[in-house]
Amino acid sequence: MFLVDKPYISDFFKQTMMDSGIPVVATELSRQMDLYAGTNLISESRAIEMVQQNQSLPIYTTSENAISWITENLSFSDLPDKIALFKDKLKFRQLTQTIFPDFYFRGVNLNELQDLQFDQLPLPFIIKPSIGFMSMGVYKVANEKEWQAAKAAIVAEIDQVKGLYPDSVLDTNAFIIEQCIDGEEFAVDVYYNDAGEAVVLGILKHVFSSDADVSDRVYISSKEIVEENLTAFTRFADKIGRLAGVKNFPVHIELRKGRDGTVLPIEVNAMRFGGWCTTADLTAMAYGFNPYRYFYGQQKPDWSQLLQGKEGVLYSMVVLDNSSGFEIDAIASFDYEKLLTKFKHPLELRQIDFRQYPVFGFLLLETQEEDFAELQTILESDLREFITLK
């Protein structure tokens, strides 16, 4: 069964639910998500009953906001504890310590940040909320000046995002400090089948504008990216799954791969693929299969067949986060039409209410490799050219 919740579900997801007959739990919030007529809605009591009858039932959430429903209604199962292993980044590091024994990390409360002994921290390091979402509250620190700036920025950002998400999605009181992981960064959509085996449904490379960049601006998938990493990432996901003991369980894994091929996890997001119906929808547009259906039906992609004819093509997700430096209250509008003129083959533009959420939208693209400059430009852009101030 599937759970839907704010902030967003895509038309593609809605169409999939209607066409497939996959049961969707009729929560109060689901009625606010404009699901299509004909969607197979089931009552909350029926959903609970289904899990009581089969605690390995495949469950998918469109948003981590729905985790609170699972915690409140499915506490008789081991699902809330499995989710917590991944959602809490400190618990996840503790879980994986046996296979990554040399990795440095430590938990710290917000009120302890000012008193930390900087000279006892490994440089460079990353600080981020133990329970977080997207890149909120994430900072890379290489020296004491950056540490002072990061602490001030964290306090300011907490004030901006307070109340946007439940504590199960973003907890701004607890943080984790961990060593930087060198190498290329990837986002991988995976599910564990009823035998606990990892099935990879999508691989995207996270590209950055500089070494200091920790934003989520651009992710790219291609035939080359999938072929080069499918085997290694599947093996890696299998290791994580065996440690956690999960089955019929979807995850969105962020990881880094070193030059020597070593794979280290950044974080694993439980019960979903990429947030805001992004990565799974892009995979469907790019490679012609539906990740939601594949998870529900326990299907495995035939990547050798799916990648045929995809040479020289990049499929990208662009996160239009507010990097302008302008306060939201000072912005009158964002010019989406002008944005689209910058790309030869946009697949879908999703406009988001930037006054409610800290993004202008999401853009899904198809780009020929020789036109990579399109992606480089938006990667480096502060988006000011698309913004009109009040």
Coordinates of C-alpha atoms in Angstrom, one line a residue:
M1 CA 0.0 0.0 0.0
F2 CA 1.1 3.6 -0.5
L3 CA 0.8 6.6 1.7
V4 CA 0.6 10.1 0.3
D5 CA 1.3 13.4 2.1
K6 CA 2.5 16.9 1.7
P7 CA 4.4 18.7 0.3
Y8 CA 3.8 17.4 -3.2
I9 CA 2.8 14.5 -5.5
S10 CA 3.2 14.6 -9.2
D11 CA 0.7 14.0 -12.0
F12 CA 2.7 11.0 -13.0
F13 CA 2.4 9.5 -9.5
K14 CA -1.3 10.2 -9.4
Q15 CA -1.8 8.6 -12.8
T16 CA 0.2 5.5 -11.7
M17 CA -2.0 5.1 -8.7
M18 CA -5.2 5.4 -10.7
D19 CA -4.1 3.0 -13.5
S20 CA -2.4 0.4 -11.3
G21 CA -5.0 -0.1 -8.6
I22 CA -2.3 0.1 -5.9
P23 CA -4.1 0.7 -2.5
V24 CA -3.6 4.2 -1.2
V25 CA -4.4 4.9 2.4
A26 CA -7.2 7.5 2.7
T27 CA -5.8 9.6 5.5
E28 CA -7.1 13.1 6.1
L29 CA -4.1 14.6 4.3
S30 CA -4.6 12.3 1.3
R31 CA -7.8 14.1 0.6
Q32 CA -5.9 17.3 0.2
M33 CA -3.5 15.9 -2.5
D34 CA -6.0 15.9 -5.5
L35 CA -5.7 12.2 -6.2
Y36 CA -7.5 11.2 -9.4
A37 CA -11.0 9.8 -9.4
G38 CA -10.8 6.0 -9.5
T39 CA -7.8 5.7 -7.2
N40 CA -8.0 2.6 -5.0
L41 CA -8.4 4.3 -1.7
I42 CA -8.5 2.1 1.5
S43 CA -9.5 3.2 5.0
E44 CA -6.9 3.7 7.7
S45 CA -8.4 0.9 9.7
R46 CA -8.1 -1.4 6.7
A47 CA -4.5 -0.4 6.2
I48 CA -3.7 -1.2 9.8
E49 CA -5.5 -4.5 9.4
M50 CA -3.4 -5.4 6.3
V51 CA -0.2 -4.8 8.1
Q52 CA -1.4 -6.9 11.1
Q53 CA -2.0 -9.7 8.7
N54 CA 1.3 -9.3 6.8
Q55 CA 4.1 -7.3 8.5
S56 CA 6.2 -7.6 5.4
L57 CA 3.6 -5.8 3.3
P58 CA 5.3 -3.5 0.7
I59 CA 4.7 0.1 1.9
Y60 CA 5.8 3.3 0.1
T61 CA 5.5 6.9 1.2
T62 CA 5.6 9.9 -1.2
S63 CA 6.9 12.1 1.7
E64 CA 8.7 11.6 5.0
N65 CA 5.8 13.5 6.5
A66 CA 3.9 10.2 6.3
I67 CA 6.3 8.5 8.7
S68 CA 4.4 10.1 11.6
W69 CA 1.3 8.1 10.5
I70 CA 3.3 4.9 10.5
T71 CA 4.7 5.7 13.9
E72 CA 1.3 6.4 15.3
N73 CA -0.6 3.5 13.7
L74 CA 1.8 0.7 13.0
S75 CA 3.8 0.7 16.3
F76 CA 2.8 -3.0 16.8
S77 CA 5.2 -3.8 13.8
D78 CA 8.9 -3.4 13.6
L79 CA 8.5 -0.8 10.8
P80 CA 8.9 2.4 13.0
D81 CA 12.2 1.0 14.4
K82 CA 13.5 0.1 10.9
I83 CA 12.7 3.6 9.7
A84 CA 14.5 5.1 12.7
L85 CA 17.7 3.2 11.9
F86 CA 17.9 5.2 8.6
K87 CA 16.1 8.4 9.4
D88 CA 18.3 9.3 12.4
K89 CA 21.7 9.8 10.9
L90 CA 23.4 9.2 14.2
K91 CA 21.7 5.8 14.6
F92 CA 22.6 5.0 11.0
R93 CA 26.3 5.7 11.6
Q94 CA 26.1 3.5 14.7
L95 CA 24.4 0.7 12.6
T96 CA 27.1 0.8 9.9
Q97 CA 30.1 1.2 12.3
T98 CA 31.0 -2.5 11.9
I99 CA 31.6 -2.2 8.2
F100 CA 33.0 1.4 8.3
P101 CA 35.0 1.2 11.6
D102 CA 37.4 4.1 10.8
F103 CA 34.7 6.6 9.9
Y104 CA 34.6 9.6 12.4
F105 CA 31.2 10.9 13.6
R106 CA 29.7 12.3 16.8
G107 CA 26.3 13.6 17.9
V108 CA 25.8 17.0 19.3
N109 CA 22.8 19.1 20.6
L110 CA 22.1 22.6 19.3
N111 CA 22.8 24.1 22.6
E112 CA 26.2 22.4 22.7
L113 CA 27.5 23.8 19.4
Q114 CA 28.9 27.0 20.9
D115 CA 31.0 25.1 23.5
L116 CA 32.6 22.5 21.2
Q117 CA 36.4 22.4 21.2
F118 CA 37.1 23.2 17.5
D119 CA 40.7 21.8 17.7
Q120 CA 39.3 18.4 18.6
L121 CA 37.3 18.1 15.3
P122 CA 38.7 16.5 12.2
L123 CA 39.1 18.9 9.2
P124 CA 37.3 19.2 7.0
F125 CA 34.0 18.0 8.4
I126 CA 30.3 18.2 7.7
I127 CA 27.7 19.2 10.2
K128 CA 24.0 18.5 9.6
P129 CA 20.8 17.7 11.5
S130 CA 20.6 14.2 12.7
I131 CA 17.1 14.0 11.3
G132 CA 17.1 16.2 8.2
F133 CA 15.8 16.8 4.7
M134 CA 17.4 18.0 1.5
S135 CA 20.3 20.3 2.3
M136 CA 18.7 22.1 5.2
G137 CA 21.2 22.9 7.9
V138 CA 24.1 21.2 6.1
Y139 CA 27.5 22.9 6.2
K140 CA 31.0 22.0 5.2
V141 CA 33.7 23.3 7.5
A142 CA 37.4 23.5 6.7
N143 CA 38.7 26.1 9.2
E144 CA 37.7 28.0 12.3
K145 CA 36.3 31.0 10.4
E146 CA 34.0 28.7 8.5
W147 CA 33.0 27.0 11.8
Q148 CA 31.9 30.4 13.3
A149 CA 30.0 31.2 10.1
A150 CA 28.3 27.8 10.0
K151 CA 27.1 28.1 13.6
A152 CA 25.6 31.5 12.9
A153 CA 24.0 30.2 9.7
I154 CA 22.5 27.2 11.4
V155 CA 20.7 29.4 14.0
A156 CA 19.4 31.7 11.2
E157 CA 18.2 28.8 9.1
I158 CA 16.4 27.2 12.0
D159 CA 14.3 30.3 12.3
Q160 CA 13.5 30.2 8.6
V161 CA 12.4 26.6 8.4
K162 CA 10.8 26.2 11.9
G163 CA 7.3 24.6 11.5
L164 CA 7.7 23.7 7.8
Y165 CA 8.2 20.0 8.6
P166 CA 7.3 17.7 11.5
D167 CA 10.2 16.6 13.8
S168 CA 10.1 13.2 12.2
V169 CA 11.3 14.9 9.0
L170 CA 13.5 17.7 10.3
D171 CA 14.7 18.0 13.9
T172 CA 16.8 21.1 14.3
N173 CA 17.8 20.4 17.9
A174 CA 20.1 17.4 17.3
F175 CA 23.1 17.5 14.9
I176 CA 25.8 15.1 13.7
I177 CA 29.4 16.0 12.9
E178 CA 31.2 13.7 10.6
Q179 CA 34.3 13.5 8.5
C180 CA 34.0 14.6 4.9
I181 CA 33.7 11.7 2.5
D182 CA 35.9 12.1 -0.6
G183 CA 34.8 11.1 -4.1
E184 CA 31.9 11.5 -6.5
E185 CA 28.4 11.7 -5.0
F186 CA 25.5 9.7 -6.2
A187 CA 21.8 9.3 -5.4
V188 CA 20.4 5.8 -5.8
D189 CA 16.8 4.6 -5.6
V190 CA 16.6 1.0 -4.3
Y191 CA 14.1 -1.4 -2.8
Y192 CA 14.6 -4.5 -0.8
N193 CA 12.4 -7.3 -2.1
D194 CA 10.7 -10.0 -0.1
A195 CA 13.9 -11.9 0.1
G196 CA 15.8 -8.9 1.4
E197 CA 17.8 -8.5 -1.8
A198 CA 18.6 -5.0 -3.1
V199 CA 17.1 -4.0 -6.4
V200 CA 18.4 -0.7 -7.9
L201 CA 15.8 1.3 -9.7
G202 CA 17.8 4.4 -10.6
I203 CA 21.2 6.0 -10.3
L204 CA 22.0 9.7 -10.5
K205 CA 25.3 11.6 -10.1
H206 CA 25.2 14.7 -7.9
V207 CA 27.3 17.4 -9.5
F208 CA 28.6 20.4 -7.7
S209 CA 29.8 23.9 -8.7
S210 CA 32.8 23.8 -6.3
D211 CA 34.4 21.8 -3.5
A212 CA 32.5 24.0 -1.0
D213 CA 29.2 23.4 -2.6
V214 CA 26.7 21.3 -0.6
S215 CA 23.6 22.3 -2.5
D216 CA 21.2 19.9 -4.2
R217 CA 21.1 21.9 -7.5
V218 CA 21.8 19.3 -10.2
Y219 CA 21.6 15.5 -10.4
I220 CA 22.3 13.6 -13.7
S221 CA 21.6 10.1 -14.9
S222 CA 22.9 8.4 -18.1
K223 CA 23.6 5.1 -19.7
E224 CA 27.3 5.5 -18.7
I225 CA 26.5 6.4 -15.1
V226 CA 24.2 3.4 -14.6
E227 CA 26.5 0.9 -16.3
E228 CA 29.6 2.0 -14.4
N229 CA 28.0 1.8 -11.0
L230 CA 25.1 -0.7 -11.0
T231 CA 27.1 -3.7 -9.8
A232 CA 29.0 -1.9 -7.1
F233 CA 26.0 0.0 -5.8
T234 CA 23.8 -3.1 -5.7
R235 CA 26.5 -4.9 -3.6
F236 CA 26.8 -1.9 -1.3
A237 CA 23.0 -1.7 -0.8
D238 CA 22.9 -5.4 -0.1
K239 CA 25.4 -4.8 2.8
I240 CA 23.2 -2.1 4.3
G241 CA 20.1 -4.1 3.9
R242 CA 21.5 -7.2 5.7
L243 CA 22.6 -5.0 8.6
A244 CA 19.2 -3.5 9.0
G245 CA 17.3 -6.7 8.2
V246 CA 14.7 -5.0 5.9
K247 CA 12.4 -6.6 3.3
N248 CA 9.8 -5.0 1.0
F249 CA 11.4 -1.7 1.9
P250 CA 12.1 1.3 -0.4
V251 CA 15.1 3.6 0.2
H252 CA 16.8 6.6 -1.4
I253 CA 20.6 6.2 -0.8
E254 CA 23.1 9.1 -1.0
L255 CA 26.7 7.9 -1.2
R256 CA 30.2 8.7 -2.3
K257 CA 32.5 6.6 -4.4
G258 CA 36.2 7.2 -4.1
R259 CA 38.8 7.0 -6.9
D260 CA 39.7 3.5 -5.7
G261 CA 36.1 2.4 -6.0
T262 CA 35.4 2.4 -2.3
V263 CA 31.8 3.2 -1.5
L264 CA 30.7 5.0 1.7
P265 CA 27.2 6.1 2.7
I266 CA 26.2 9.7 3.2
E267 CA 22.7 8.8 4.3
V268 CA 19.8 6.5 3.6
N269 CA 16.3 7.9 3.4
A270 CA 13.7 5.3 4.3
M271 CA 10.3 4.4 2.7
R272 CA 10.7 6.5 -0.4
F273 CA 12.7 7.3 -3.5
G274 CA 13.8 10.9 -4.2
G275 CA 11.6 13.4 -2.5
W276 CA 8.9 15.4 -4.2
C277 CA 8.3 12.6 -6.7
T278 CA 11.5 13.5 -8.5
T279 CA 14.0 10.8 -9.1
A280 CA 11.5 8.0 -9.7
D281 CA 9.6 10.2 -12.2
L282 CA 12.8 11.1 -14.0
T283 CA 13.8 7.4 -14.3
A284 CA 10.4 6.7 -15.9
M285 CA 10.8 9.5 -18.4
A286 CA 14.4 8.5 -19.1
Y287 CA 14.3 4.7 -19.3
G288 CA 10.7 3.8 -19.9
F289 CA 9.8 1.8 -16.8
N290 CA 7.8 2.8 -13.7
P291 CA 9.7 2.5 -10.4
Y292 CA 6.6 2.7 -8.3
R293 CA 5.0 -0.3 -10.2
Y294 CA 8.3 -2.1 -10.1
F295 CA 8.6 -1.8 -6.3
Y296 CA 5.0 -2.8 -5.7
G297 CA 5.1 -5.7 -8.1
Q298 CA 8.6 -6.9 -7.0
Q299 CA 10.0 -6.4 -10.6
K300 CA 13.7 -6.0 -11.4
P301 CA 14.7 -3.7 -14.3
D302 CA 16.5 -5.3 -17.2
W303 CA 19.1 -2.5 -17.4
S304 CA 20.9 -4.0 -20.4
Q305 CA 17.7 -3.7 -22.4
L306 CA 16.5 -0.4 -21.0
L307 CA 19.8 1.4 -21.7
Q308 CA 19.9 0.5 -25.4
G309 CA 19.9 3.6 -27.6
K310 CA 20.6 5.9 -24.7
E311 CA 24.2 6.8 -25.7
G312 CA 25.2 10.4 -25.4
V313 CA 22.1 11.5 -23.5
L314 CA 21.9 13.0 -20.0
Y315 CA 18.7 13.1 -17.9
S316 CA 18.8 15.6 -15.1
M317 CA 16.9 16.9 -12.1
V318 CA 17.4 20.6 -11.3
V319 CA 16.5 21.8 -7.8
L320 CA 15.6 25.5 -8.0
D321 CA 16.6 26.3 -4.4
N322 CA 16.8 30.0 -3.4
S323 CA 20.5 30.7 -3.8
S324 CA 19.9 34.4 -4.8
G325 CA 20.6 35.8 -1.4
F326 CA 17.3 37.6 -1.4
E327 CA 14.8 37.1 1.4
I328 CA 11.6 35.4 0.3
D329 CA 9.6 38.3 1.6
A330 CA 11.5 40.6 -0.8
I331 CA 10.7 38.5 -3.9
A332 CA 7.7 39.4 -6.0
S333 CA 7.9 36.6 -8.7
F334 CA 10.1 34.0 -10.4
D335 CA 10.2 34.0 -14.2
Y336 CA 9.6 30.3 -15.1
E337 CA 9.2 31.0 -18.8
K338 CA 12.6 32.7 -19.0
L339 CA 14.1 29.7 -17.2
L340 CA 12.7 27.3 -19.8
T341 CA 14.4 29.3 -22.6
K342 CA 17.8 28.3 -21.3
F343 CA 17.3 24.6 -22.2
K344 CA 16.7 22.8 -25.5
H345 CA 14.7 19.9 -24.2
P346 CA 12.9 20.4 -20.8
L347 CA 10.8 17.4 -19.9
E348 CA 8.8 18.9 -17.1
L349 CA 8.8 22.0 -14.9
R350 CA 7.2 21.9 -11.5
Q351 CA 6.4 25.3 -10.0
I352 CA 6.4 25.3 -6.2
D353 CA 5.0 28.0 -3.9
F354 CA 8.3 29.4 -2.8
R355 CA 6.6 31.4 0.0
Q356 CA 5.6 28.1 1.6
Y357 CA 8.6 25.9 0.8
P358 CA 12.3 27.0 0.3
V359 CA 12.4 26.1 -3.4
F360 CA 11.1 27.8 -6.6
G361 CA 10.5 24.4 -8.2
F362 CA 12.0 21.4 -9.9
L363 CA 13.0 21.0 -13.5
L364 CA 13.5 17.7 -15.3
L365 CA 15.6 17.7 -18.4
E366 CA 17.0 15.7 -21.3
T367 CA 20.3 17.0 -22.6
Q368 CA 22.7 15.9 -25.2
E369 CA 26.2 15.5 -23.8
E370 CA 27.6 18.2 -26.1
D371 CA 25.1 20.6 -24.6
F372 CA 26.4 20.1 -21.0
A373 CA 27.0 23.9 -20.8
E374 CA 23.3 24.2 -20.2
L375 CA 23.6 22.3 -17.0
Q376 CA 26.8 24.0 -16.0
T377 CA 25.2 27.4 -16.3
I378 CA 22.2 26.5 -14.1
L379 CA 24.5 24.8 -11.6
E380 CA 26.5 28.0 -11.1
S381 CA 23.6 30.4 -11.3
D382 CA 22.3 32.3 -8.2
L383 CA 18.9 32.5 -10.1
R384 CA 18.8 36.3 -9.7
E385 CA 18.2 36.8 -13.4
F386 CA 14.8 35.0 -13.0
I387 CA 13.7 36.9 -9.9
T388 CA 11.7 40.2 -9.7
L389 CA 11.9 42.0 -6.4
K390 CA 9.0 43.8 -4.8

